[in-house]
JSON list of C-alpha atoms in Angstrom, two decimals:
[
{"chain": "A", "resi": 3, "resn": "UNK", "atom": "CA", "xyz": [9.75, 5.70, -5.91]},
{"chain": "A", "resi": 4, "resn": "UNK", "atom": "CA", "xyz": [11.74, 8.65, -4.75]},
{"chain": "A", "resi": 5, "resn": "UNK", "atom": "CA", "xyz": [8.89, 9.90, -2.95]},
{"chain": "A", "resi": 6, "resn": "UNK", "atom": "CA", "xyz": [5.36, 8.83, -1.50]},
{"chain": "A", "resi": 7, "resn": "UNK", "atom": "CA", "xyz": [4.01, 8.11, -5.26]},
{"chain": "A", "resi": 8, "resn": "UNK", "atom": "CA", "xyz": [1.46, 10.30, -6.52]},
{"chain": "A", "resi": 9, "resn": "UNK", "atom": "CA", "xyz": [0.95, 8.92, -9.65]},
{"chain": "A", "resi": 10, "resn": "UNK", "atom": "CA", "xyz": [-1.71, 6.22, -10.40]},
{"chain": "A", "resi": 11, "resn": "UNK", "atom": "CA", "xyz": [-0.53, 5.36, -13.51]},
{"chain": "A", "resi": 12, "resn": "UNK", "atom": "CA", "xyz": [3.30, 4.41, -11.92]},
{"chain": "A", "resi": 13, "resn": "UNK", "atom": "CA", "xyz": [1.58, 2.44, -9.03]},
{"chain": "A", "resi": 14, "resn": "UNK", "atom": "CA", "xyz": [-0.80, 0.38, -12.01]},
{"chain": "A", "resi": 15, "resn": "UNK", "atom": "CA", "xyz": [2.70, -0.49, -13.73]},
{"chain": "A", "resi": 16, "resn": "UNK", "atom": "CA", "xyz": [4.24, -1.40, -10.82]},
{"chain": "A", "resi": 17, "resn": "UNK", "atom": "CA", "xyz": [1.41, -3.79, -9.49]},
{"chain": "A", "resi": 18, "resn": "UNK", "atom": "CA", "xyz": [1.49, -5.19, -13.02]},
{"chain": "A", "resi": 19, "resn": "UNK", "atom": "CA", "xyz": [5.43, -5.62, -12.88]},
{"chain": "A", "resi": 20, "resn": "UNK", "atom": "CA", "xyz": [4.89, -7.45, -9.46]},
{"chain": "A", "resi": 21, "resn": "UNK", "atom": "CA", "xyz": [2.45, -9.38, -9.94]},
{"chain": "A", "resi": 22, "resn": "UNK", "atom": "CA", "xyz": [2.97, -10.49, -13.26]},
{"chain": "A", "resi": 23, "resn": "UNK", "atom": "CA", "xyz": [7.06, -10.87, -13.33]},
{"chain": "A", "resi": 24, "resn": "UNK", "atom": "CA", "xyz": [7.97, -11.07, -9.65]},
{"chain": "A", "resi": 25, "resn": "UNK", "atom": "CA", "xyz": [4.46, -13.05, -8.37]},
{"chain": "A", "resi": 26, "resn": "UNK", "atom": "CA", "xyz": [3.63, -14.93, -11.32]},
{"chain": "A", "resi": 27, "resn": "UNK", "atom": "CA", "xyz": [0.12, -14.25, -10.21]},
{"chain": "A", "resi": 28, "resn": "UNK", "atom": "CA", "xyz": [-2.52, -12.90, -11.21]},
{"chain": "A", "resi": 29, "resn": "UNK", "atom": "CA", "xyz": [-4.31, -10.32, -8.54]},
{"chain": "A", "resi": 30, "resn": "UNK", "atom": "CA", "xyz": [-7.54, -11.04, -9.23]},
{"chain": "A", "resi": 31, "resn": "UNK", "atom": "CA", "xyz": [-6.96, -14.51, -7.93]},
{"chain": "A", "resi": 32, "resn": "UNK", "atom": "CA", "xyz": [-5.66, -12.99, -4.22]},
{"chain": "A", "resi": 33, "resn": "UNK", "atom": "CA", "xyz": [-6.71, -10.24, -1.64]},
{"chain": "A", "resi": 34, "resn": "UNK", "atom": "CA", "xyz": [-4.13, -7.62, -1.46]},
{"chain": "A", "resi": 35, "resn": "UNK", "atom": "CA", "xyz": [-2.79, -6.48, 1.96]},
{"chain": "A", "resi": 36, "resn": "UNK", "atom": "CA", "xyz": [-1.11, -3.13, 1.41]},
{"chain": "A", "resi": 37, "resn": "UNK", "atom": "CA", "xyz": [1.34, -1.41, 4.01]},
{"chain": "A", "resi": 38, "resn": "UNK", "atom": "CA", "xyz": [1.14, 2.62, 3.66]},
{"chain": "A", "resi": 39, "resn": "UNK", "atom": "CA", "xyz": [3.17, 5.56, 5.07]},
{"chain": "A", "resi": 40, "resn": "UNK", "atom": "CA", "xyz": [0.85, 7.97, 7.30]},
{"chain": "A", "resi": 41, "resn": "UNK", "atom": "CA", "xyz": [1.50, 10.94, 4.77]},
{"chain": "A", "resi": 42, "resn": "UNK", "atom": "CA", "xyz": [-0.98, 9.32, 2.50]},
{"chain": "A", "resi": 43, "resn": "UNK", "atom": "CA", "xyz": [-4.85, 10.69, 2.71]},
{"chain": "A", "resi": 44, "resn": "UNK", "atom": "CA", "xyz": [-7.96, 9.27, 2.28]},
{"chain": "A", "resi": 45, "resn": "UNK", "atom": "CA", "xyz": [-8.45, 10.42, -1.31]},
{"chain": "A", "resi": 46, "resn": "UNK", "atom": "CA", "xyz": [-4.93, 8.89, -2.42]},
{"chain": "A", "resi": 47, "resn": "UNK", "atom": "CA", "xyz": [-6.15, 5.85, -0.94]},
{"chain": "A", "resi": 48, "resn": "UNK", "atom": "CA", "xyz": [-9.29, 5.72, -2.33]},
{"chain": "A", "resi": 49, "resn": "UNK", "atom": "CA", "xyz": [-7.65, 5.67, -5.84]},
{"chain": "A", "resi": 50, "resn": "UNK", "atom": "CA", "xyz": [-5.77, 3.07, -4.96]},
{"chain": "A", "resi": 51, "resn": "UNK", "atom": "CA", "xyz": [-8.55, 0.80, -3.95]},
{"chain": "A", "resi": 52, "resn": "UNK", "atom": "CA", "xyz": [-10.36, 1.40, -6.85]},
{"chain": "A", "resi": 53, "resn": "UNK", "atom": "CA", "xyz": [-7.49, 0.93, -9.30]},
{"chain": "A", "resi": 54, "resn": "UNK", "atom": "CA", "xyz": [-7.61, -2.32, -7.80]},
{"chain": "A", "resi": 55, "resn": "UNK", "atom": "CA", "xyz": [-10.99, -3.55, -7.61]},
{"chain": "A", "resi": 56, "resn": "UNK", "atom": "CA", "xyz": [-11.75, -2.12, -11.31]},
{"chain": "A", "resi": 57, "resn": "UNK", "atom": "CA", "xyz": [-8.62, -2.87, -13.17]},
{"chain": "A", "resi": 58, "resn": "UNK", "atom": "CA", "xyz": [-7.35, -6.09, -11.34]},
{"chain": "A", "resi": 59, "resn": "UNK", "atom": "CA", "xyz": [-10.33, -7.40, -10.36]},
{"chain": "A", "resi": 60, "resn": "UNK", "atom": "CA", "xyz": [-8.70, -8.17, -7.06]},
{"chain": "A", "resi": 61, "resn": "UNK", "atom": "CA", "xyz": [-11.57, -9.75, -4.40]},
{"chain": "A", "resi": 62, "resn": "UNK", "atom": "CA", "xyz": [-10.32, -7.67, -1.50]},
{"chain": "A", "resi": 63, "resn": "UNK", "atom": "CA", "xyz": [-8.25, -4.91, -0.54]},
{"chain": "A", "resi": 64, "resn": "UNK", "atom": "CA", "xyz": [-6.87, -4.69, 3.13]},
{"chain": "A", "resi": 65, "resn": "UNK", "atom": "CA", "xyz": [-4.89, -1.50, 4.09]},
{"chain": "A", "resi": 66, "resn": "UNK", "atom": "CA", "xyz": [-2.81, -0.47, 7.26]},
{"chain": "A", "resi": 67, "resn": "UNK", "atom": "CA", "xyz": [-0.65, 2.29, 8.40]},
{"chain": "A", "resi": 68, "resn": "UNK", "atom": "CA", "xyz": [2.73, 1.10, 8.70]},
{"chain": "A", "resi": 69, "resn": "UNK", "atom": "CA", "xyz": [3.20, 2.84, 12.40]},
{"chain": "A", "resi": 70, "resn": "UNK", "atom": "CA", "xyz": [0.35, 0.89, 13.79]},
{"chain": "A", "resi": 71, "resn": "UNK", "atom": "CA", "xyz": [1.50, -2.61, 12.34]},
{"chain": "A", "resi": 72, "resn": "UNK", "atom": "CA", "xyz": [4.71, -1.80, 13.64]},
{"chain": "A", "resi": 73, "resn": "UNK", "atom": "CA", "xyz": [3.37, -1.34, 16.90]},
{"chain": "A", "resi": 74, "resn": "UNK", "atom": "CA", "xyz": [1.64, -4.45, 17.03]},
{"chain": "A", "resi": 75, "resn": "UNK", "atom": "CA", "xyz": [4.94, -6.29, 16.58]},
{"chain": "A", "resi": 76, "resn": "UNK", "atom": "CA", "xyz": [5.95, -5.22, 19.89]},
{"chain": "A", "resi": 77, "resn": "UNK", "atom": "CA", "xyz": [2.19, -6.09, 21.30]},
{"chain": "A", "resi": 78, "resn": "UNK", "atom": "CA", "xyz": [1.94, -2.72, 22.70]},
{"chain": "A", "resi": 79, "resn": "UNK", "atom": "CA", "xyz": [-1.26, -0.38, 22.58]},
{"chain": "A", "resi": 80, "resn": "UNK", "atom": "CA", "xyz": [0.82, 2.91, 23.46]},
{"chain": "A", "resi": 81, "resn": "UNK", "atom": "CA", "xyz": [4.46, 3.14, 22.48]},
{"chain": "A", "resi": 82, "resn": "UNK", "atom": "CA", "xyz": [6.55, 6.03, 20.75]},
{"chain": "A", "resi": 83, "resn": "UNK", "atom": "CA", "xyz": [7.78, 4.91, 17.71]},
{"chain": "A", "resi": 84, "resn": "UNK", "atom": "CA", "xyz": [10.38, 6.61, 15.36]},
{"chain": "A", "resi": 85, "resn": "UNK", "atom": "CA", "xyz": [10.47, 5.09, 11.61]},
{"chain": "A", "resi": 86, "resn": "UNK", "atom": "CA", "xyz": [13.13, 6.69, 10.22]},
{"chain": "A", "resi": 87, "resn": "UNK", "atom": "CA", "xyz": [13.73, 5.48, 6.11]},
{"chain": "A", "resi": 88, "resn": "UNK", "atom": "CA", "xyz": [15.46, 6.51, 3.27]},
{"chain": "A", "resi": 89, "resn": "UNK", "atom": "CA", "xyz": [12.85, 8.99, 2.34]},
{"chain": "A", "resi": 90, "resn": "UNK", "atom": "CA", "xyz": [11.04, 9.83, 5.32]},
{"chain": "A", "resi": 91, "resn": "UNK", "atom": "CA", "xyz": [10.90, 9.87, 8.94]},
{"chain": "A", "resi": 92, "resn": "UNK", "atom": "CA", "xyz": [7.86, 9.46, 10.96]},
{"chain": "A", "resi": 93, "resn": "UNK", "atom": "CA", "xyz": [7.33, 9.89, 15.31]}
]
């Protein structure tokens, strides 16, 4: 994706395309952890979650802002962190 994907429909073919061809899994078999940019709001995410449960089946959903996880690489509770991508940069 070019951008932060807005379309549900693209994000159900590409869980499909992972899953099925890069995975050889099938989600409803496996919680999913999913890493997200902090642009993304609670109703985006809320789609997401129930694409999931109600078309994969999957048994859990776990999501995290990427910022925060990146922070706990370092073991710090207060750091300033720039994440700088190809899209998007974050402080």
């Amino acid at each position: 994706f070019n951008e932060t994907p807005n379309d549900i429909d693209a994000i159900e073919f590409m869980l499909k395309e992972i899953s099925n061809k890069k995975l050889n899994t099938d989600l409803h078999n496996h919680h999913v952890f999913l890493v997200e940019p902090p642009i993304h709001n609670r109703d985006f995410r809320l789609k997401i979650v129930e694409l999931l449960f109600e078309k994969f089946k999957t048994p859990g959903v776990f999501m995290h802002k990427a910022p925060v996880l990146s922070s706990y690489v370092f073991a710090k509770e207060n750091l300033i962190l720039l994440d700088s991508g190809a899209y998007h940069t974050y402080c």
